[in-house]
XYZ file of C-alpha atoms in Angstrom:
728
model
C -22.234 23.540 10.754
C -24.007 24.669 7.606
C -20.859 25.847 5.875
C -20.839 24.374 2.359
C -17.991 21.971 1.736
C -16.073 22.884 -1.398
C -15.381 19.261 -2.241
C -17.886 17.156 -4.110
C -18.050 13.364 -4.421
C -17.246 11.465 -7.578
C -20.338 9.633 -8.778
C -18.509 6.319 -8.377
C -17.071 4.415 -5.441
C -15.117 1.242 -4.770
C -16.933 -1.467 -2.822
C -14.796 -4.065 -1.041
C -16.349 -7.273 0.279
C -15.131 -10.649 1.623
C -15.573 -13.807 -0.448
C -17.679 -15.571 2.204
C -20.759 -14.229 3.936
C -20.654 -13.375 7.630
C -23.167 -16.130 8.379
C -20.866 -18.768 6.884
C -18.061 -17.988 9.348
C -20.181 -17.069 12.360
C -20.500 -19.541 15.240
C -18.058 -22.085 13.825
C -17.106 -25.358 15.460
C -14.485 -27.935 14.483
C -16.850 -29.787 12.145
C -17.933 -26.589 10.399
C -14.285 -25.605 9.950
C -13.754 -28.958 8.239
C -16.782 -28.450 5.988
C -15.643 -25.012 4.860
C -12.105 -26.196 4.158
C -13.467 -28.889 1.839
C -14.982 -26.128 -0.318
C -12.669 -25.917 -3.395
C -12.778 -22.088 -3.458
C -11.820 -21.859 0.223
C -9.131 -24.492 -0.217
C -7.622 -22.583 -3.138
C -7.643 -19.297 -1.214
C -5.770 -20.940 1.673
C -3.297 -22.526 -0.762
C -2.430 -19.129 -2.251
C -2.053 -17.562 1.195
C -0.020 -20.379 2.733
C 0.894 -23.505 0.721
C 2.443 -25.088 3.825
C -0.741 -24.661 5.860
C -2.743 -25.970 2.911
C -0.617 -29.117 2.851
C -1.239 -29.677 6.560
C -4.947 -28.980 6.006
C -5.213 -31.712 3.353
C -3.617 -34.234 5.723
C -5.975 -33.137 8.499
C -9.064 -33.529 6.309
C -8.066 -37.112 5.502
C -7.801 -38.070 9.162
C -10.590 -39.208 11.448
C -13.034 -36.522 12.599
C -12.147 -37.287 16.205
C -8.508 -36.403 15.542
C -8.469 -32.704 16.441
C -5.249 -30.802 15.899
C -6.113 -27.688 17.909
C -3.182 -25.581 16.710
C -3.981 -26.357 13.067
C -7.696 -25.716 13.583
C -6.932 -22.291 15.050
C -4.732 -21.446 12.048
C -7.499 -22.450 9.649
C -10.093 -20.607 11.721
C -8.130 -17.360 11.417
C -8.143 -17.623 7.633
C -11.841 -18.507 7.510
C -12.738 -15.554 9.722
C -10.676 -13.293 7.500
C -12.565 -14.647 4.487
C -15.914 -13.679 5.989
C -15.268 -10.577 8.108
C -12.451 -8.574 6.486
C -12.924 -6.506 3.347
C -9.346 -5.432 2.616
C -8.463 -7.157 -0.689
C -6.170 -10.118 -0.159
C -5.803 -12.940 -2.683
C -9.105 -14.789 -3.069
C -10.243 -13.847 0.448
C -11.829 -10.544 -0.557
C -12.106 -8.296 -3.569
C -13.427 -5.062 -4.971
C -15.635 -3.553 -7.641
C -16.883 -0.171 -8.888
C -20.341 1.055 -7.908
C -22.346 4.184 -8.628
C -23.926 6.773 -6.346
C -27.634 7.071 -7.149
C -30.954 7.867 -5.478
C -31.250 4.566 -3.648
C -29.120 1.686 -2.447
C -29.387 -1.423 -4.582
C -26.536 -3.897 -4.155
C -26.990 -7.405 -5.522
C -23.987 -9.726 -5.667
C -23.430 -12.199 -8.456
C -22.910 -15.849 -7.684
C -19.353 -16.448 -6.466
C -18.490 -18.480 -9.568
C -19.045 -15.327 -11.625
C -16.408 -13.358 -9.749
C -13.429 -12.395 -11.873
C -9.896 -13.168 -10.786
C -6.563 -11.971 -12.126
C -3.477 -14.079 -11.420
C 0.021 -12.773 -12.049
C 3.455 -14.015 -11.189
C 4.713 -12.562 -7.917
C 7.212 -9.701 -8.232
C 9.555 -11.549 -5.884
C 9.839 -14.368 -8.416
C 9.951 -12.037 -11.435
C 12.820 -9.998 -9.988
C 14.779 -13.190 -9.295
C 13.973 -14.356 -12.828
C 15.193 -11.127 -14.419
C 18.445 -11.336 -12.440
C 18.982 -14.874 -13.698
C 18.249 -13.859 -17.287
C 20.593 -10.864 -17.110
C 23.431 -13.098 -15.920
C 23.244 -15.111 -19.163
C 25.681 -13.592 -21.704
C 23.619 -14.750 -24.689
C 20.461 -13.128 -23.352
C 22.398 -10.002 -22.414
C 23.370 -9.576 -26.046
C 19.670 -9.374 -27.023
C 18.729 -6.644 -24.561
C 18.844 -2.860 -24.693
C 20.703 -0.925 -22.007
C 19.991 2.475 -20.469
C 21.714 4.713 -17.892
C 20.954 3.994 -14.231
C 18.095 6.361 -13.267
C 19.860 7.462 -10.068
C 23.026 8.803 -11.809
C 24.187 12.343 -11.087
C 27.466 14.250 -11.218
C 29.123 15.961 -8.253
C 32.369 17.736 -9.098
C 34.765 15.162 -10.531
C 32.624 12.222 -9.474
C 29.597 10.487 -10.869
C 27.387 8.956 -8.204
C 24.568 6.468 -8.359
C 22.698 3.930 -6.244
C 23.030 0.227 -6.858
C 21.196 -2.559 -5.097
C 22.125 -6.053 -4.042
C 19.920 -8.834 -2.754
C 20.935 -9.882 0.752
C 18.702 -12.584 2.266
C 16.065 -11.835 -0.422
C 15.950 -8.156 0.595
C 17.153 -5.306 -1.568
C 19.998 -3.444 0.075
C 20.928 -0.107 -1.469
C 24.464 1.222 -1.725
C 25.752 4.607 -2.820
C 28.547 4.245 -5.369
C 30.890 6.628 -7.144
C 33.158 6.578 -10.204
C 35.421 9.198 -11.746
C 33.499 11.460 -14.101
C 34.889 11.761 -17.627
C 33.882 12.797 -21.121
C 34.303 9.166 -22.136
C 31.673 7.957 -19.631
C 29.416 10.896 -20.537
C 29.527 9.907 -24.200
C 28.697 6.294 -23.376
C 25.738 7.316 -21.220
C 24.471 9.719 -23.871
C 24.682 6.956 -26.467
C 22.592 4.725 -24.194
C 19.872 7.297 -23.484
C 17.390 5.736 -25.909
C 18.565 2.171 -25.329
C 21.459 0.389 -27.002
C 22.710 -3.191 -27.355
C 26.037 -4.370 -25.960
C 27.410 -4.933 -29.452
C 26.395 -1.478 -30.680
C 27.870 0.216 -27.617
C 31.100 -1.799 -27.871
C 31.397 -0.828 -31.539
C 31.029 2.823 -30.516
C 33.865 2.460 -27.987
C 36.333 0.785 -30.374
C 39.475 2.797 -31.085
C 42.824 1.763 -32.554
C 44.113 0.847 -29.108
C 40.793 -0.710 -27.939
C 39.791 -4.055 -29.454
C 36.168 -5.200 -29.808
C 36.714 -7.828 -27.091
C 38.133 -5.229 -24.694
C 35.279 -2.834 -25.477
C 32.712 -5.596 -24.941
C 34.271 -6.558 -21.608
C 34.150 -2.911 -20.531
C 30.437 -2.676 -21.381
C 29.808 -5.806 -19.311
C 31.632 -4.144 -16.410
C 29.302 -1.147 -16.704
C 26.337 -3.529 -16.615
C 27.681 -5.566 -13.688
C 28.225 -2.376 -11.687
C 24.662 -1.209 -12.576
C 25.829 1.965 -14.299
C 23.869 0.581 -17.237
C 20.467 -1.011 -16.642
C 18.777 -3.474 -18.995
C 15.394 -3.276 -20.688
C 14.191 -6.117 -18.437
C 15.040 -4.353 -15.180
C 12.015 -4.115 -12.834
C 9.151 -1.760 -13.574
C 6.070 -0.942 -11.493
C 4.053 1.133 -13.979
C 2.603 0.206 -17.341
C 2.412 -3.364 -18.572
C 2.594 -6.310 -16.215
C 6.280 -6.994 -15.573
C 5.953 -10.590 -16.783
C 4.717 -9.251 -20.135
C 7.781 -6.986 -20.281
C 10.048 -10.007 -19.828
C 8.059 -12.059 -22.319
C 8.361 -9.379 -24.995
C 11.976 -8.323 -24.411
C 13.670 -11.725 -24.218
C 14.253 -13.273 -27.659
C 15.530 -16.760 -26.766
C 13.099 -19.228 -28.374
C 13.465 -21.732 -25.539
C 12.720 -19.167 -22.852
C 9.921 -17.488 -24.809
C 8.337 -20.913 -25.233
C 8.399 -21.408 -21.446
C 6.981 -17.917 -20.914
C 4.145 -18.637 -23.339
C 3.377 -21.888 -21.522
C 3.093 -19.984 -18.251
C 0.937 -17.287 -19.852
C -1.448 -19.875 -21.314
C -1.797 -21.675 -17.991
C -2.412 -18.410 -16.114
C -5.227 -17.639 -18.555
C -6.727 -21.107 -18.050
C -6.387 -20.609 -14.299
C -8.350 -17.358 -14.337
C -11.001 -18.753 -16.686
C -11.637 -21.791 -14.482
C -14.311 -20.868 -11.953
C -14.623 -24.210 -10.196
C -11.797 -23.608 -7.728
C -10.014 -26.905 -8.500
C -6.815 -25.292 -9.765
C -4.143 -26.928 -7.603
C -2.766 -29.015 -10.462
C -2.375 -25.899 -12.615
C -0.431 -24.163 -9.854
C 1.929 -27.139 -9.650
C 2.414 -27.150 -13.419
C 3.254 -23.435 -13.455
C 5.613 -23.942 -10.520
C 7.439 -26.691 -12.438
C 7.817 -24.492 -15.517
C 8.867 -21.546 -13.361
C 11.884 -23.422 -12.032
C 13.283 -24.060 -15.534
C 16.218 -21.667 -15.058
C 17.235 -23.326 -11.790
C 15.491 -20.568 -9.871
C 14.417 -21.589 -6.395
C 10.641 -21.232 -6.434
C 8.927 -20.400 -3.156
C 5.299 -21.488 -3.572
C 4.129 -18.805 -1.175
C 5.688 -16.063 -3.278
C 5.015 -17.326 -6.791
C 1.495 -16.025 -7.438
C -0.161 -12.663 -6.904
C -3.931 -12.993 -7.190
C -6.552 -10.242 -7.107
C -10.307 -10.703 -6.953
C -12.903 -8.607 -8.759
C -16.194 -9.225 -6.944
C -18.968 -8.703 -9.479
C -22.529 -7.505 -8.960
C -25.869 -7.603 -10.736
C -26.562 -4.178 -9.212
C -24.193 -1.887 -7.320
C -25.532 1.511 -6.292
C -25.398 3.488 -3.036
C -27.952 6.021 -1.842
C -26.688 9.606 -2.188
C -28.227 10.356 1.237
C -25.484 8.211 2.784
C -22.894 10.390 1.048
C -24.524 13.478 2.560
C -24.209 11.908 6.020
C -20.550 11.160 5.323
C -19.952 14.764 4.246
C -21.286 15.903 7.618
C -18.790 13.574 9.250
C -15.963 14.912 7.072
C -16.729 18.437 8.242
C -16.491 17.383 11.886
C -13.210 15.525 11.297
C -11.903 18.622 9.553
C -12.756 20.752 12.583
C -11.127 18.260 14.940
C -7.924 18.005 12.885
C -4.810 19.185 14.673
C -2.071 21.182 13.023
C 0.574 18.978 11.505
C 4.262 19.704 11.304
C 6.385 17.999 8.685
C 9.722 18.071 10.451
C 11.590 16.577 7.521
C 10.485 19.328 5.149
C 10.908 22.062 7.759
C 14.424 20.846 8.490
C 15.214 20.704 4.776
C 13.937 24.248 4.192
C 15.995 25.580 7.073
C 19.179 23.901 5.860
C 18.529 24.782 2.217
C 18.068 28.461 3.040
C 21.224 28.447 5.119
C 23.282 26.682 2.449
C 21.876 27.841 -0.893
C 19.753 30.916 -0.007
C 17.736 31.906 -3.113
C 19.773 29.767 -5.473
C 18.230 27.063 -7.672
C 20.332 23.888 -7.601
C 20.066 20.326 -8.955
C 17.976 18.093 -6.696
C 20.732 15.474 -6.627
C 23.262 18.073 -5.445
C 20.958 19.419 -2.739
C 20.214 15.935 -1.395
C 23.728 14.542 -1.672
C 24.718 13.437 1.814
C 28.299 14.639 1.525
C 28.318 17.802 -0.587
C 24.665 18.776 -0.125
C 22.340 18.914 2.871
C 20.811 15.437 2.657
C 17.200 14.887 3.621
C 15.520 13.806 6.821
C 16.345 14.012 10.495
C 18.770 11.125 10.177
C 21.163 13.317 8.176
C 21.673 15.950 10.872
C 24.827 14.120 11.898
C 27.387 14.411 9.121
C 28.821 11.048 10.194
C 25.611 9.291 9.126
C 27.058 8.744 5.644
C 30.499 8.398 4.166
C 31.246 8.299 0.471
C 33.988 6.232 -1.097
C 34.632 4.434 -4.330
C 33.841 1.258 -2.421
C 30.415 0.276 -1.162
C 28.543 2.550 1.240
C 25.381 1.235 2.848
C 22.707 3.921 2.955
C 20.180 1.926 4.925
C 20.005 4.245 7.931
C 17.784 3.946 10.968
C 14.444 5.711 10.821
C 13.526 7.574 14.019
C 10.740 5.808 15.916
C 8.385 8.799 15.580
C 8.516 8.470 11.802
C 7.986 4.719 11.548
C 4.250 5.120 12.019
C 3.967 6.825 8.653
C 2.380 10.034 9.958
C 3.927 13.437 10.634
C 4.514 14.289 14.275
C 1.383 15.792 15.822
C 0.999 18.365 18.562
C -2.239 17.602 20.374
C -1.459 18.245 24.028
C -3.838 20.642 25.753
C -5.704 21.411 22.539
C -9.355 22.406 22.510
C -10.187 18.970 21.160
C -8.156 17.264 23.886
C -9.987 19.221 26.583
C -13.348 18.511 24.949
C -12.699 14.767 24.840
C -11.294 14.726 28.369
C -14.404 16.434 29.738
C -16.644 14.135 27.729
C -14.927 10.976 28.924
C -14.946 12.086 32.583
C -18.650 12.891 32.287
C -19.214 9.571 30.557
C -17.525 7.609 33.340
C -19.586 9.450 35.943
C -22.797 8.548 34.121
C -21.602 5.049 33.137
C -22.040 5.874 29.463
C -20.541 3.581 26.834
C -20.687 6.155 24.058
C -19.509 9.748 23.795
C -22.023 11.713 21.741
C -20.532 14.755 20.035
C -22.965 17.533 19.205
C -22.877 20.626 17.016
C -22.582 22.947 20.013
C -19.427 21.114 21.145
C -17.584 22.600 18.178
C -18.330 26.232 18.787
C -15.070 28.053 18.086
C -13.580 25.167 16.079
C -12.581 26.291 12.601
C -13.263 24.282 9.473
C -10.599 24.704 6.794
C -10.347 23.054 3.373
C -7.691 25.301 1.856
C -4.856 22.875 2.581
C -6.641 19.703 1.473
C -5.269 17.999 -1.697
C -7.187 18.297 -4.971
C -8.672 14.838 -4.479
C -8.955 12.599 -1.434
C -10.747 9.459 -0.334
C -12.377 8.019 2.745
C -13.041 4.413 3.698
C -16.378 3.864 5.412
C -18.217 0.858 6.773
C -21.972 0.609 7.118
C -22.539 -1.486 10.227
C -26.295 -1.622 9.982
C -29.191 -0.080 8.118
C -32.228 1.401 9.761
C -35.454 2.989 8.600
C -34.161 6.350 9.775
C -30.361 6.458 9.437
C -27.666 3.838 8.752
C -24.866 3.391 11.291
C -21.689 4.510 9.488
C -18.074 4.055 10.563
C -15.822 6.914 9.432
C -12.499 7.173 11.249
C -10.479 9.272 8.804
C -10.069 10.660 5.320
C -7.226 11.987 3.219
C -4.420 10.846 0.966
C -2.251 12.847 -1.409
C -4.575 11.670 -4.181
C -7.830 9.731 -4.298
C -5.932 7.213 -6.437
C -3.773 6.075 -3.479
C -5.995 3.140 -2.527
C -7.152 2.327 -6.055
C -4.098 2.220 -8.308
C -2.919 -1.290 -7.396
C -6.214 -2.622 -8.812
C -6.042 -0.689 -12.084
C -5.229 -3.943 -13.934
C -8.057 -5.927 -12.333
C -11.029 -4.246 -13.980
C -11.405 -1.628 -16.734
C -14.059 0.158 -14.650
C -11.502 0.673 -11.870
C -8.917 1.930 -14.363
C -11.433 4.344 -15.912
C -12.375 5.630 -12.454
C -8.706 6.319 -11.668
C -8.399 8.204 -14.959
C -11.302 10.442 -13.875
C -9.479 11.173 -10.624
C -6.213 12.027 -12.389
C -7.997 14.437 -14.757
C -9.331 16.372 -11.751
C -5.761 16.775 -10.443
C -4.081 18.037 -13.603
C -3.034 21.659 -13.928
C -1.830 23.768 -16.835
C 0.633 25.539 -14.551
C 2.634 22.485 -13.507
C 3.599 18.963 -14.534
C 2.138 16.265 -12.298
C 4.665 13.433 -12.537
C 4.278 9.921 -11.130
C 7.154 8.736 -8.917
C 8.292 5.334 -10.206
C 10.359 3.412 -7.658
C 10.696 -0.170 -6.441
C 12.063 -0.302 -2.866
C 11.784 -4.097 -2.431
C 10.875 -6.892 -4.836
C 7.735 -8.158 -3.066
C 6.454 -4.638 -2.432
C 6.130 -4.449 -6.211
C 2.938 -6.513 -5.941
C 1.093 -3.604 -4.342
C 3.033 -0.831 -6.105
C 2.409 -2.125 -9.637
C -0.081 0.051 -11.472
C -1.007 1.263 -14.932
C 0.562 4.363 -16.475
C -1.655 6.967 -14.833
C -0.022 10.281 -15.720
C 1.538 11.962 -18.736
C 4.935 12.188 -17.021
C 6.949 9.946 -14.724
C 10.020 10.381 -12.513
C 11.841 7.025 -12.667
C 14.153 6.267 -9.759
C 15.684 2.792 -9.484
C 12.831 1.448 -11.593
C 12.148 1.598 -15.298
C 9.519 3.819 -16.914
C 7.678 2.571 -19.994
C 6.753 6.077 -21.153
C 8.509 7.653 -24.162
C 11.767 9.314 -23.172
C 10.381 12.840 -23.693
C 7.810 12.132 -20.969
C 10.330 10.879 -18.433
C 11.847 13.341 -15.977
C 15.141 11.886 -14.735
C 16.598 13.037 -11.432
C 19.320 14.867 -13.370
C 16.612 17.034 -14.997
C 15.148 18.288 -11.716
C 16.140 21.569 -10.069
C 15.070 22.698 -6.605
C 14.696 26.119 -5.014
C 12.938 27.782 -2.104
C 10.309 30.412 -3.009
C 8.335 32.186 -0.273
C 8.849 29.278 2.083
C 7.748 26.719 -0.503
C 9.950 24.049 -2.085
C 9.760 24.341 -5.866
C 10.867 21.635 -8.289
C 11.492 22.572 -11.917
C 12.241 20.526 -15.004
C 15.195 21.959 -16.924
C 14.061 20.473 -20.231
C 10.376 21.437 -19.874
C 11.056 24.681 -17.963
C 7.988 24.043 -15.846
C 7.240 23.347 -12.205
C 7.027 19.652 -11.346
C 4.660 18.219 -8.721
C 5.743 14.661 -7.811
C 2.851 12.295 -7.127
C 2.936 8.832 -5.574
C -0.383 7.252 -6.572
C -0.134 4.258 -4.285
C -0.347 3.498 -0.585
C 3.351 2.773 -0.014
C 4.689 3.878 3.374
C 7.629 5.827 1.994
C 8.700 6.887 5.492
C 10.247 3.445 5.864
C 12.520 4.025 2.860
C 16.020 5.361 3.621
C 16.768 6.668 0.108
C 16.899 10.475 0.436
C 15.760 11.309 -3.111
C 12.746 8.987 -3.061
C 11.746 10.107 0.424
C 12.121 13.770 -0.578
C 9.997 13.436 -3.717
C 7.293 11.571 -1.806
C 7.255 14.112 1.039
C 6.934 17.241 -1.085
C 3.839 15.965 -2.898
C 1.907 17.037 0.190
C 3.892 20.102 1.279
C 1.762 22.892 2.727
C -1.220 20.564 2.709
C -2.917 18.238 5.156
C -3.149 14.788 3.641
C -4.654 13.073 6.686
C -7.680 13.922 8.812
C -8.628 11.432 11.472
C -10.098 11.101 14.912
C -7.317 11.170 17.496
C -7.640 10.820 21.253
C -4.349 12.652 21.645
C -1.709 12.130 24.299
C -4.031 13.119 27.151
C -5.977 9.872 26.995
C -3.713 7.628 24.955
C -2.712 5.421 27.926
C -6.269 4.714 29.095
C -7.147 1.042 29.549
C -10.591 1.748 28.099
C -11.869 4.344 25.665
C -15.568 4.555 24.789
C -17.120 4.757 21.366
C -17.215 8.276 19.893
C -20.121 9.315 17.665
C -21.584 12.312 15.903
C -25.209 11.741 14.907
C -25.169 8.408 13.011
C -21.413 8.510 12.370
C -19.008 6.421 14.465
C -15.603 8.124 14.601
C -13.911 5.782 17.055
C -14.799 2.289 18.251
C -14.795 1.377 21.925
C -11.275 0.185 22.709
C -9.655 -1.901 25.447
C -5.885 -1.911 25.985
C -4.764 -5.053 27.809
C -1.354 -5.400 29.417
C 0.691 -8.514 30.115
C -0.287 -8.796 33.799
C -3.956 -8.883 32.839
C -3.432 -11.350 29.998
C -1.498 -13.732 32.262
C -4.591 -14.089 34.468
C -6.673 -15.393 31.551
C -5.992 -19.113 31.267
C -9.349 -20.860 31.556
C -12.803 -20.384 30.067
C -14.138 -19.504 33.522
C -11.500 -16.801 34.039
C -12.247 -15.439 30.590
C -15.976 -15.271 31.281
C -15.467 -13.549 34.634
C -12.986 -11.035 33.168
C -15.340 -10.236 30.293
C -18.196 -9.497 32.695
C -16.093 -7.331 35.020
C -14.660 -5.339 32.104
C -18.024 -5.077 30.307
C -16.448 -6.498 27.158
C -19.065 -7.092 24.436
C -19.604 -10.540 22.952
C -18.027 -9.548 19.651
C -14.676 -7.796 19.372
C -11.678 -7.550 17.072
C -8.059 -8.107 17.996
C -6.141 -5.211 16.451
C -2.567 -5.944 15.408
C -1.374 -3.015 13.288
C -3.290 -3.476 10.002
C -4.541 -6.953 10.890
C -7.913 -7.455 12.551
C -9.157 -10.788 13.878
C -12.829 -11.301 14.742
C -13.499 -12.862 18.155
C -16.909 -14.062 19.363
C -16.896 -14.692 23.108
C -20.197 -16.585 22.832
C -18.483 -19.159 20.618
C -16.457 -21.877 22.357
C -13.945 -22.393 19.541
C -13.382 -18.646 19.253
C -12.767 -18.372 23.012
C -10.248 -21.211 22.932
C -8.434 -19.562 20.041
C -8.376 -16.272 21.967
C -6.820 -17.932 25.032
C -4.232 -19.580 22.809
C -3.361 -16.306 21.072
C -2.777 -14.277 24.235
C -0.389 -16.731 25.924
C 2.814 -14.973 24.933
C 1.487 -11.490 24.269
C 3.032 -8.480 25.983
C -0.091 -6.436 25.278
C -3.294 -6.571 23.277
C -5.736 -4.103 21.748
C -9.412 -4.998 21.433
C -12.046 -2.988 19.600
C -15.769 -3.559 19.501
C -17.226 -5.254 16.410
C -20.447 -3.493 15.415
C -21.447 -5.208 12.173
C -25.050 -6.391 12.570
C -25.899 -9.317 10.303
C -29.609 -8.871 11.006
C -29.571 -5.325 9.585
C -26.877 -5.770 6.953
C -26.765 -3.424 3.975
C -25.647 -6.228 1.633
C -27.058 -9.730 1.571
C -26.321 -12.751 -0.575
C -28.881 -15.551 -0.558
C -30.324 -13.966 2.593
C -26.911 -14.090 4.273
C -25.153 -10.939 5.485
C -22.048 -9.619 3.726
C -19.503 -7.276 5.339
C -18.679 -4.073 3.462
C -16.201 -1.248 2.959
C -16.777 1.673 0.627
C -13.982 3.873 -0.677
C -15.603 7.235 -1.369
C -13.609 9.789 -3.343
C -13.983 13.571 -3.484
C -12.549 16.352 -5.633
C -12.146 20.085 -5.254
C -14.968 21.870 -7.036
C -12.756 24.643 -8.406
C -9.080 23.929 -8.885
């Protein structure tokens, strides 16, 4: 295993930590829960996460100490545990910062009051606000209008996607109108933005009055053929700033400025007593008769700051050893969507280069994705056609379908686990000799990638490191949503993007907003020189926007090639965020997102495979000081139904050899459970009452050997390490 990896680490990393220390949330009882909830910073964090729970919490804190509302206490306990054990950034519960790789580890946190916070208005509210503003005829007259970014022409029709809000969710519909020179001229006139009055004046003819022309322009706007300058955007300036700068009404601008000033006061106030400010902003926010949902009004991000923040380069060397092993264990991945597309494209278009919109059109083209195999999946009419199709279950998980049955790795793990059971071992130790005959290949790895690691404990010899996977289409995937939080994060992302650029192709950012609230995690700075806007607005100059109508597609030597007609250059679409695009039914967006990783492996992770996937227990898997997989217990309903009392829980835990500390795993949500703590046990019994199944994983963080401490108290950690190809 001495083969030199041809990827080298960036000299920076992202460190993610919870707001509270582990010691503050460990071994809690009802009184300690009360004490923590009185803390203004904790109270504010809970308010932002759940205003309704916060209201109940305030009532609870005013009642007698003997009055114990168990259900409420459990709800508060979950949030407190999240605030001390989980590192994934979420409101004021946890945050991130940039550190540097050096010759030794030296991590010293600032006092919590010195943490930096950035509060924005939630995209859910901003999208509702923009809709309300656009419905006002006076405000409409002030705005500029542009062609819908999804427009394309098929024969005698012009097609585009419009969206409607149904129960607060965006629902997309494929629409069509008759193509004509008249419409073409209008759209061309609007390419650089145009007011309603200017466009109406352009339309006027002897038989068309100004009023008739104006009404026609409003029809184009109402049908979303024309999109306003305040339509949602997810790249560039904060969307609220876009609204504040584009709307000219003095009354509304005054309200916007009030909100902006109060948000700045909010972020400058480090005492945590901001509830009055939130209420004031909420009151201003409802000025246009918009229903304000407190839970979805604010989007807050936390920048945890440090006096010192450096990580020993020796740890990175250990991680690189782990990356090599994960690379060897990686199974071949098939992208059935792309394979299916290539097959159909070759059959239909052969060596021809055609417009992307034509190729993906679900009626005249070949569509995209397994759901389009049946020609009845879509129908096109001049009325509304819903294109929200069902995603096959195998694709909902966000990963390509894997073939792992009877692989060398599967056999290796099977033999190891059988041997482990025979010897009553709790850990499978992988060794170098186990991988004889396993090939290590980096040729198909993207130009940059990242890996999230945890350091469970430090030791004089080697730290215990958790590394379950690495990958991504770009190392910016996990970072971009925080580009506005701290200039150091933004500068780090810029370094990553520079390593990905190529003189032979245009790397273009995909700009798309699938749902309003998703915009909170999709919003990012302008990261690349070019963007492909699709049902979202780009803030880049027009000559650096690549509309769908500009993109051509062909098949060359089994590879899908996109080309810009205007730039006459290959285009590589990039989605620099962590959005699960597999859940999006829009063919063009899904296609662009899929081909960013064609002929490459964007995910390497430990996988038990289908041989052992149904086991009730799987042991920890390690290589040297690297933990690839945590010990896991899969509990079914029959087993859970037998756990009703503390005595039954204790007996079950002993029989199953369950450790004192575990995590409940629920998709991306982890909840810390301490079976030595009475309140934690009661919460566990309450949680499992109506569960059909449950996954538990061991919790290995050791507060006595913690890498990071704050006032002698242990702090959980996650490091995002990023790597780039040495020669591109």
